[in-house]
XYZ file of C-alpha atoms in Angstrom:
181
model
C 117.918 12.125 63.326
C 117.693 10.181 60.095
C 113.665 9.851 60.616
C 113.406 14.173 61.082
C 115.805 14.763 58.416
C 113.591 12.278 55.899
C 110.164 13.550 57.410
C 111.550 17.582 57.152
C 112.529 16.472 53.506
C 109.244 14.665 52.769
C 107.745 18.156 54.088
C 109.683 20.558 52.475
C 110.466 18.888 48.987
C 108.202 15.882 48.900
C 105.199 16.685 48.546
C 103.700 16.131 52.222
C 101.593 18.425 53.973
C 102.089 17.046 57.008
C 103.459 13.977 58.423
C 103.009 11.301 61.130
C 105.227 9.685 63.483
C 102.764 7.023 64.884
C 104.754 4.810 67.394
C 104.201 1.112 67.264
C 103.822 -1.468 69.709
C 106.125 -3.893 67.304
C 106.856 -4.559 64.366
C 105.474 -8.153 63.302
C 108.073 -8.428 60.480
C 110.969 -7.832 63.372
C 110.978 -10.798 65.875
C 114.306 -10.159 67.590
C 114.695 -6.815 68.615
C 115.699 -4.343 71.825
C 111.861 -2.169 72.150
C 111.869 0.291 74.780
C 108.277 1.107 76.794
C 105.960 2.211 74.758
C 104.965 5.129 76.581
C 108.462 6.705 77.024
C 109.128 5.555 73.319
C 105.966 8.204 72.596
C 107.380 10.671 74.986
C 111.118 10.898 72.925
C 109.212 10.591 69.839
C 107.779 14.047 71.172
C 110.515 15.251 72.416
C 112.311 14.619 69.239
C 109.356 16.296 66.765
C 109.216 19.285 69.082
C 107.532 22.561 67.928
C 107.910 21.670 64.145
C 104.438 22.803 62.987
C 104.212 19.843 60.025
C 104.751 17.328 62.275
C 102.300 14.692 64.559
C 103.166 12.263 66.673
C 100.250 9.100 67.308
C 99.838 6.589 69.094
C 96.878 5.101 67.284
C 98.650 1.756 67.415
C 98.310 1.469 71.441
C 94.349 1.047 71.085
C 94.955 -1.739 67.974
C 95.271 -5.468 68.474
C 98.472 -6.793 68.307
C 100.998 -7.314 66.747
C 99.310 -4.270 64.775
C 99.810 -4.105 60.501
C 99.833 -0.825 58.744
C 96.900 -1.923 57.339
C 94.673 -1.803 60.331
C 96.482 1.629 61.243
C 96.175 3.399 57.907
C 92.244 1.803 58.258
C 91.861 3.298 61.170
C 93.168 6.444 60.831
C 91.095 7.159 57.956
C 88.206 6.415 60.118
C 88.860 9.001 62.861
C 90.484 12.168 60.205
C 88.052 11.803 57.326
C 89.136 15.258 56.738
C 92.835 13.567 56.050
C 93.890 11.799 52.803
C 96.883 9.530 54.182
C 100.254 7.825 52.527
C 102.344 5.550 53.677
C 106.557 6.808 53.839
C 108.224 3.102 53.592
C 111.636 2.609 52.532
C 113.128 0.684 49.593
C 114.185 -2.119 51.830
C 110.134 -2.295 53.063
C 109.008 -1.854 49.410
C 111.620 -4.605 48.692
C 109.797 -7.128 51.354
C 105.806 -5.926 50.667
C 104.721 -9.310 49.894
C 105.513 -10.423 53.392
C 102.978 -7.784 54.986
C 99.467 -8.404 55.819
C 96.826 -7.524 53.144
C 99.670 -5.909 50.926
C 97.353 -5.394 48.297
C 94.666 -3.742 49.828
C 97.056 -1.260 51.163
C 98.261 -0.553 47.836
C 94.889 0.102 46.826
C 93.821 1.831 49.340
C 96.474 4.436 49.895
C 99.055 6.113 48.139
C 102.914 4.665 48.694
C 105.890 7.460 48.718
C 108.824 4.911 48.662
C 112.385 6.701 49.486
C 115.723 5.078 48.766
C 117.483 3.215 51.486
C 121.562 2.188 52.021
C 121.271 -1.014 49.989
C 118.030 -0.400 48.507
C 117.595 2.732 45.579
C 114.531 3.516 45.261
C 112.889 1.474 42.923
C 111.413 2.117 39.123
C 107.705 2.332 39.598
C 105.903 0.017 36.912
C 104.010 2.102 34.741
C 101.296 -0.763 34.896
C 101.312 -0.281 38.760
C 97.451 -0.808 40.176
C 98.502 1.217 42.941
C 99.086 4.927 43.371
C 102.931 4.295 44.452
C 105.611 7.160 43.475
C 109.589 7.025 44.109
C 111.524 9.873 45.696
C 114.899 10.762 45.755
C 115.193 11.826 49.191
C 118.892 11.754 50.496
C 119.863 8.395 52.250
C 121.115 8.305 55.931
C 122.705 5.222 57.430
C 122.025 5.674 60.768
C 119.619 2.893 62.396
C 118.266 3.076 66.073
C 120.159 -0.311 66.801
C 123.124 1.573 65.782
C 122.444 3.994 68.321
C 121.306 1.879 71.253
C 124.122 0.156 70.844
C 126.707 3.069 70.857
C 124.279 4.149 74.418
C 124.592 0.806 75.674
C 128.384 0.685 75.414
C 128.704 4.468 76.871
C 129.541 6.199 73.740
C 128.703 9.704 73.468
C 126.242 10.420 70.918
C 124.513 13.746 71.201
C 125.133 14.536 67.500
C 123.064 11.715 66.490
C 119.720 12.528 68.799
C 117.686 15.336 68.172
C 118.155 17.993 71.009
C 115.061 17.457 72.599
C 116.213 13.439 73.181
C 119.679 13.987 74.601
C 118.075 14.483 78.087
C 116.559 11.051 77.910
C 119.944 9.328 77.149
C 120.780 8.223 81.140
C 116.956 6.914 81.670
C 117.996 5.265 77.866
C 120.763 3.594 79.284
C 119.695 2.302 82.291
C 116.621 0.727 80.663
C 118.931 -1.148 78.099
C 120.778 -2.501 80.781
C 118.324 -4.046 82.475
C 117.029 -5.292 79.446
């Protein structure tokens, strides 16, 4: 829920024509983490955009080598929508840890960086020397992560007020793939 209420904000008061949900494969900057199949990770992510008209979902990332970098995505993209001009949406906690990525530079030259605040993380004053076309937002924060709720699935807790309608039929097939994880 916290990605749709972020991405209908980014929409409605941000600036965005239209935004992106492209599923990844993993995240190279995450080593130990719980990934579901990719393919039913693209069907929630569906699921969970529904009918809104300002939203995609891609999976431009399943085609990419791996581990794939946003880099080679945004690249890519580009490529294929010529008719698109497209931004990253990272968090203050990502913006925080940028050097670590691959070819950070070039991705701040390359496209424009809408950085939202995270728990932890406000979003951050924008140098007015900055090279790159980066620009804060004060988007409101939510504090709900995915481990938090594949967690509260794994241990049975009911959590239909933190999934997006469209999701809460996946929650058993959810479940049972976490456990035999």
């Amino acid at each position: 829920m916290g990605h749709l209420m972020l991405a209908n904000w980014m929409c409605e008061y941000g600036g965005v024509d239209e935004l992106w949900f492209v599923v990844t494969p993993r995240n190279p900057l995450k080593s130990e983490y719980v990934l579901l199949d990719d393919a039913f990770r693209l069907e929630m992510t569906r699921a969970a955009v529904g009918d809104y008209p300002r939203f995609r979902v891609s999976d431009v990332e399943f085609g990419l080598p791996r581990p794939s970098y946003t880099i080679h995505t945004l690249r890519t993209l580009r490529e294929a929508h010529t008719d698109c001009r497209f931004s990253l949406i990272i968090g203050a906690d990502s913006w925080a840890d940028m050097g670590r990525w691959r070819d950070a530079e070039a991705l701040r030259r390359e496209f424009s960086l809408v950085v939202y605040p995270r728990p932890g993380y406000p979003a951050p004053e924008i140098a007015a020397d900055e090279k790159a076309d980066v620009r804060a937002v004060a988007a409101p924060m939510m504090d709900v992560s995915s481990t938090f709720i594949r967690e509260a699935i794994r241990a049975g807790h009911d959590v239909r007020f933190f999934l997006p309608e469209g999701v809460r039929r996946y929650v058993p097939e959810i479940a049972r793939r976490l456990a035999a994880m």
